[in-house]
PDB file of C-alpha atoms in Angstrom:
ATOM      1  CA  UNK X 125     126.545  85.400 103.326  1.00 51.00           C
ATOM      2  CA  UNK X 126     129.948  86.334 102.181  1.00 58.00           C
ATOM      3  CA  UNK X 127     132.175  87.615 104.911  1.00 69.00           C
ATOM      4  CA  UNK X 128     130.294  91.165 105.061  1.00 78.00           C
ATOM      5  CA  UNK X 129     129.715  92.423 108.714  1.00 87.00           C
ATOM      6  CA  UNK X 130     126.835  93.201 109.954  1.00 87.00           C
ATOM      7  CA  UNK X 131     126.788  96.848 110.237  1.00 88.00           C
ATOM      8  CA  UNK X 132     128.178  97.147 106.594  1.00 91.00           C
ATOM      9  CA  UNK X 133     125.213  94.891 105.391  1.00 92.00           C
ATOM     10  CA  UNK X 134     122.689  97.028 107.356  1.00 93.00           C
ATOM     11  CA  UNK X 135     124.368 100.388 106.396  1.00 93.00           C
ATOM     12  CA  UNK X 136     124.132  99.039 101.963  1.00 94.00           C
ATOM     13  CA  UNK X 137     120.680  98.118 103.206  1.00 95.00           C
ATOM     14  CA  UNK X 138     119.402 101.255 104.273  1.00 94.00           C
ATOM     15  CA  UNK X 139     121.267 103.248 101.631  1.00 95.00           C
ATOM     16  CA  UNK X 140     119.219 101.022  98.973  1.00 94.00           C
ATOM     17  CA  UNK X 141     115.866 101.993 101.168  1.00 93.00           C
ATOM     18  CA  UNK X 142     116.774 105.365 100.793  1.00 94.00           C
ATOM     19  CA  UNK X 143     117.768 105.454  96.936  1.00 94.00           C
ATOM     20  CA  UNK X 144     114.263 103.305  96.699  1.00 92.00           C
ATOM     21  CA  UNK X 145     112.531 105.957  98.243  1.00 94.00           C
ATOM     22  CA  UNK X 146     113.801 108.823  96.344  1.00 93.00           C
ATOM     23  CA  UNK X 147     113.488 106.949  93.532  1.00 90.00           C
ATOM     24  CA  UNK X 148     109.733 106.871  94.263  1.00 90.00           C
ATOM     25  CA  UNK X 149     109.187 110.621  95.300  1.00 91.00           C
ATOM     26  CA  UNK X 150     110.761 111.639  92.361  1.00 88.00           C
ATOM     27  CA  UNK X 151     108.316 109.603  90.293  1.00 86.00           C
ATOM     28  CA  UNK X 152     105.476 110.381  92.622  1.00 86.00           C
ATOM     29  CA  UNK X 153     106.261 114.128  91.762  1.00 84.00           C
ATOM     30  CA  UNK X 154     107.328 113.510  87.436  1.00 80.00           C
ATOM     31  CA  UNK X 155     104.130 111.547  87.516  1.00 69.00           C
ATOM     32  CA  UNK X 156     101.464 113.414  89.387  1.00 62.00           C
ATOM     33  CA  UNK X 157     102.839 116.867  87.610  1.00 66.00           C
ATOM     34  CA  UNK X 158     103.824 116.110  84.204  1.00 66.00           C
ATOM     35  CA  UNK X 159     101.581 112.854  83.880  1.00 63.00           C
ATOM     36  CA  UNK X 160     104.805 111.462  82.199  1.00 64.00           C
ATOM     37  CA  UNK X 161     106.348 107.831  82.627  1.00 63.00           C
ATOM     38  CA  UNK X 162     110.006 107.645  83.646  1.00 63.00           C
ATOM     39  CA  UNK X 163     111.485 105.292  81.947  1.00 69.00           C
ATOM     40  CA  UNK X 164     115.288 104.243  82.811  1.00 76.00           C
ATOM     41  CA  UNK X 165     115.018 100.649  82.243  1.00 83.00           C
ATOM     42  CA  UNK X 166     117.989  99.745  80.142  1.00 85.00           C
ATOM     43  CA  UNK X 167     116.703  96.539  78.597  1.00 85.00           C
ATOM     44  CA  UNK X 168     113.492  98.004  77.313  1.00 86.00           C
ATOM     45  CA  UNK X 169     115.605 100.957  76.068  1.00 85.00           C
ATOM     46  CA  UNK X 170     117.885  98.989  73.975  1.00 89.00           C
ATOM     47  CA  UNK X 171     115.394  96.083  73.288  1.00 88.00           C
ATOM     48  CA  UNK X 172     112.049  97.695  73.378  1.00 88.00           C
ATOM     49  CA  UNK X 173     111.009  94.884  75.486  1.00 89.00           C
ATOM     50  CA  UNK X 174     110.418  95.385  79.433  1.00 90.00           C
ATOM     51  CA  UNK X 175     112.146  93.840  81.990  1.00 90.00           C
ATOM     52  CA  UNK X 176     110.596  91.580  84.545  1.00 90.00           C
ATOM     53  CA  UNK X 177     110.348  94.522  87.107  1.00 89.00           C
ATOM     54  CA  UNK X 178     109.268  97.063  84.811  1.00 90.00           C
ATOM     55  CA  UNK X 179     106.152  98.376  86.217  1.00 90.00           C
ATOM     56  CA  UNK X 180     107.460  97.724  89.786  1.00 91.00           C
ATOM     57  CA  UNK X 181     107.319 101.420  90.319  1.00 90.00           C
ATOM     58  CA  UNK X 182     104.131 102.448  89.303  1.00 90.00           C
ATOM     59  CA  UNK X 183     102.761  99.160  90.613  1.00 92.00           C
ATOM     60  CA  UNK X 184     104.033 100.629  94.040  1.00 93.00           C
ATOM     61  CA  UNK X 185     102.523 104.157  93.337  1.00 91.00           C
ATOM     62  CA  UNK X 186      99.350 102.075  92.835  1.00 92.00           C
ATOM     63  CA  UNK X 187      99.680 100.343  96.411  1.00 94.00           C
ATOM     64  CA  UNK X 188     100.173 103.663  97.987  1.00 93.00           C
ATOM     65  CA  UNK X 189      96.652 105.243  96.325  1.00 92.00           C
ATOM     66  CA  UNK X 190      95.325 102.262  97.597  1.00 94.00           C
ATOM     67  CA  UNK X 191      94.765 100.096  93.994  1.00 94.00           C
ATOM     68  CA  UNK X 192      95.356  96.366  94.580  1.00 95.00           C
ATOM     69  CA  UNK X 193      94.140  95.652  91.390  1.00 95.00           C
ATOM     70  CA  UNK X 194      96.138  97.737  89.234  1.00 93.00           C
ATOM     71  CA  UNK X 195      99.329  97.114  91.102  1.00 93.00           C
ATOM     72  CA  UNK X 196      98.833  93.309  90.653  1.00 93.00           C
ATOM     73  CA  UNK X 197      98.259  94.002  86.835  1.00 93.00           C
ATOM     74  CA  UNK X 198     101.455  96.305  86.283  1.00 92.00           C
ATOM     75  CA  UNK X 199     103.345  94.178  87.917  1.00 93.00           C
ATOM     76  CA  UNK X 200     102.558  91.599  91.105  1.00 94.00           C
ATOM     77  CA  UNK X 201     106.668  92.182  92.182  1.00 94.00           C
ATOM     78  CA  UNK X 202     105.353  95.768  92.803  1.00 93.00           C
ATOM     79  CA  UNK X 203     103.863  94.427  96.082  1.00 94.00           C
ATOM     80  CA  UNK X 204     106.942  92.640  96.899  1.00 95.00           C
ATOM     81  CA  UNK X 205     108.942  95.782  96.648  1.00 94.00           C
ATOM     82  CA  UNK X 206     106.003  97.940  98.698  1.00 95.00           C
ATOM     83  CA  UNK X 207     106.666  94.925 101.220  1.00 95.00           C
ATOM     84  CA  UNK X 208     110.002  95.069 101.759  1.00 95.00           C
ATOM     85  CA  UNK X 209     110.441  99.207 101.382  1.00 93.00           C
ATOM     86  CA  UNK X 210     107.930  99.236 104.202  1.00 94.00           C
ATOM     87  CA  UNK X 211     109.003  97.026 106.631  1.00 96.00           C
ATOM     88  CA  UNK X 212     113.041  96.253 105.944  1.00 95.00           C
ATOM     89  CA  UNK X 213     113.821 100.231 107.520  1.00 94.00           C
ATOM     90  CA  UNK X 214     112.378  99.886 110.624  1.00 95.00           C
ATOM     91  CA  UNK X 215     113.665  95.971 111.068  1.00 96.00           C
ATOM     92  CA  UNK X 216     117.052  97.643 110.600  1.00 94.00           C
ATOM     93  CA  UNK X 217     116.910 100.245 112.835  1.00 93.00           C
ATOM     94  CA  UNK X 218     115.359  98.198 115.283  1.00 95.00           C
ATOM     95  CA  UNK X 219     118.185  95.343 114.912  1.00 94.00           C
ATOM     96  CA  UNK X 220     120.738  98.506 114.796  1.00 91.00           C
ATOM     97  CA  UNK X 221     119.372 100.124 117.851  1.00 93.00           C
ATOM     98  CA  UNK X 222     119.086  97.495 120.052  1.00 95.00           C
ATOM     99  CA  UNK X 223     122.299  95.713 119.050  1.00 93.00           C
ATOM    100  CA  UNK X 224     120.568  92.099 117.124  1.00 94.00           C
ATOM    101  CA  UNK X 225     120.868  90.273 114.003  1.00 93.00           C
ATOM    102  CA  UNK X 226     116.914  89.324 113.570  1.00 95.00           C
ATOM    103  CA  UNK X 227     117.173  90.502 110.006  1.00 95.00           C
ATOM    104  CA  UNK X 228     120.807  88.804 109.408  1.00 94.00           C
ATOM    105  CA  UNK X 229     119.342  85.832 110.768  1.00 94.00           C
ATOM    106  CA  UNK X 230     116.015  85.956 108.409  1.00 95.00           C
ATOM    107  CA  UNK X 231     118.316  86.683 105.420  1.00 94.00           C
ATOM    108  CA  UNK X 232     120.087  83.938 105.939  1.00 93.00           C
ATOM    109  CA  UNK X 233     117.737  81.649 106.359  1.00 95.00           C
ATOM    110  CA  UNK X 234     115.622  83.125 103.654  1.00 95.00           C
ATOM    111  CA  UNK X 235     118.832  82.672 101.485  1.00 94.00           C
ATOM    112  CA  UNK X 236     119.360  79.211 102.550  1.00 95.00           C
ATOM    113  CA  UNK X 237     115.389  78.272 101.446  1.00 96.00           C
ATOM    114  CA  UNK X 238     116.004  79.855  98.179  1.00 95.00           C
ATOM    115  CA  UNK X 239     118.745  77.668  97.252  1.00 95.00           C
ATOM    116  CA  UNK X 240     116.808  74.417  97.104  1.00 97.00           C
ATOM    117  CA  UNK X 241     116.127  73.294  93.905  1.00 97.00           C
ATOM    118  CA  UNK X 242     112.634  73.417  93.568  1.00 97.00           C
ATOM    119  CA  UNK X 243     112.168  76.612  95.502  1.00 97.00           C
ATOM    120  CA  UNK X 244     114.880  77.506  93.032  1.00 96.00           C
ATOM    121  CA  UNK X 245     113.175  76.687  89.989  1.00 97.00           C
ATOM    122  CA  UNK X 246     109.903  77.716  91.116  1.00 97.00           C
ATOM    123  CA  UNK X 247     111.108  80.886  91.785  1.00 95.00           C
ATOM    124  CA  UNK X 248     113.286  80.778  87.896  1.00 96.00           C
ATOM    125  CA  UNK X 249     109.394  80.040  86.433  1.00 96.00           C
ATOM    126  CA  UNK X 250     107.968  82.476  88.093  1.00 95.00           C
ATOM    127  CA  UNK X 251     109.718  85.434  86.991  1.00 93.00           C
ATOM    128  CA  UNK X 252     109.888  84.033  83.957  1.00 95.00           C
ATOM    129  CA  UNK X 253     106.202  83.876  83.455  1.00 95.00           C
ATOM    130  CA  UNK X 254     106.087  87.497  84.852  1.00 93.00           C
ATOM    131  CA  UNK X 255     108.205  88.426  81.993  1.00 93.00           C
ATOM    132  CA  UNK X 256     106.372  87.140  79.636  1.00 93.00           C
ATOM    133  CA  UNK X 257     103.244  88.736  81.048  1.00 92.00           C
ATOM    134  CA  UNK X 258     105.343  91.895  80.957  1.00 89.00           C
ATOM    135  CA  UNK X 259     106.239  91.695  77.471  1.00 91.00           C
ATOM    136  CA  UNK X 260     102.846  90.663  76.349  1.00 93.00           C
ATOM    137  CA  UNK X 261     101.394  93.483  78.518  1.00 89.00           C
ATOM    138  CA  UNK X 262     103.626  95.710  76.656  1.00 81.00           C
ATOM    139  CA  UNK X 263     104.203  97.501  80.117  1.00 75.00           C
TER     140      UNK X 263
END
């Protein structure tokens, strides 16, 4: 990682948990009152066609009523997200509050995995195909 300390890593990590979560309350509430779809995606606005993420959000919503199924089939990166707004708070605050780097540590070394070539690729392909899906989904 770039020369970024740790506490200013944490502190743009939590900020994006807590945009992430407002982001879902406010669809939580559009959705369950106006039965609307909020779309801000800027690719699908000026395209038509969705992005590899789009869906993530309701895909979430899904997870949190408890629908595997649908949340795979809007979009399978919608678990991912659910994943990582669940558990990446409390790893902070618990790195935060008792002074470690466990999460610094894991990014790292996730970061580090990630750059081999076939993870790499795989990775490329796989949100690739996603897209696709996405686009042939129409989502």
């Amino acid at each position: 990682m770039p020369r970024i300390k740790k506490n200013t890593f944490y502190f743009l990590l939590l900020i994006a948990c807590i945009a992430g979560y407002i982001w879902l309350f406010y669809n939580i509430k559009t959705v369950s009152n106006t039965h609307a779809e909020v779309t801000v995606c800027s690719i699908k606005r000026i395209t038509t066609f969705p992005c590899p993420s789009c869906g993530s959000t309701r895909a979430v919503i899904a997870l949190m009523n408890g629908d595997i199924q649908k949340a795979l089939l809007l979009n399978p990166l919608g678990i991912i997200i659910a994943i990582i707004m669940l558990v990446l708070p409390i790893w902070l605050l618990f790195d935060l509050f008792f002074n470690k780097t466990t999460f610094l540590k894991f990014y790292k070394d996730t970061e580090q995995f990630l750059q081999k070539p076939k993870i790499a690729w795989t990775a490329v392909l796989l949100l690739l195909l996603n897209w696709i899906w996405n686009i042939i989904k129409d989502v």
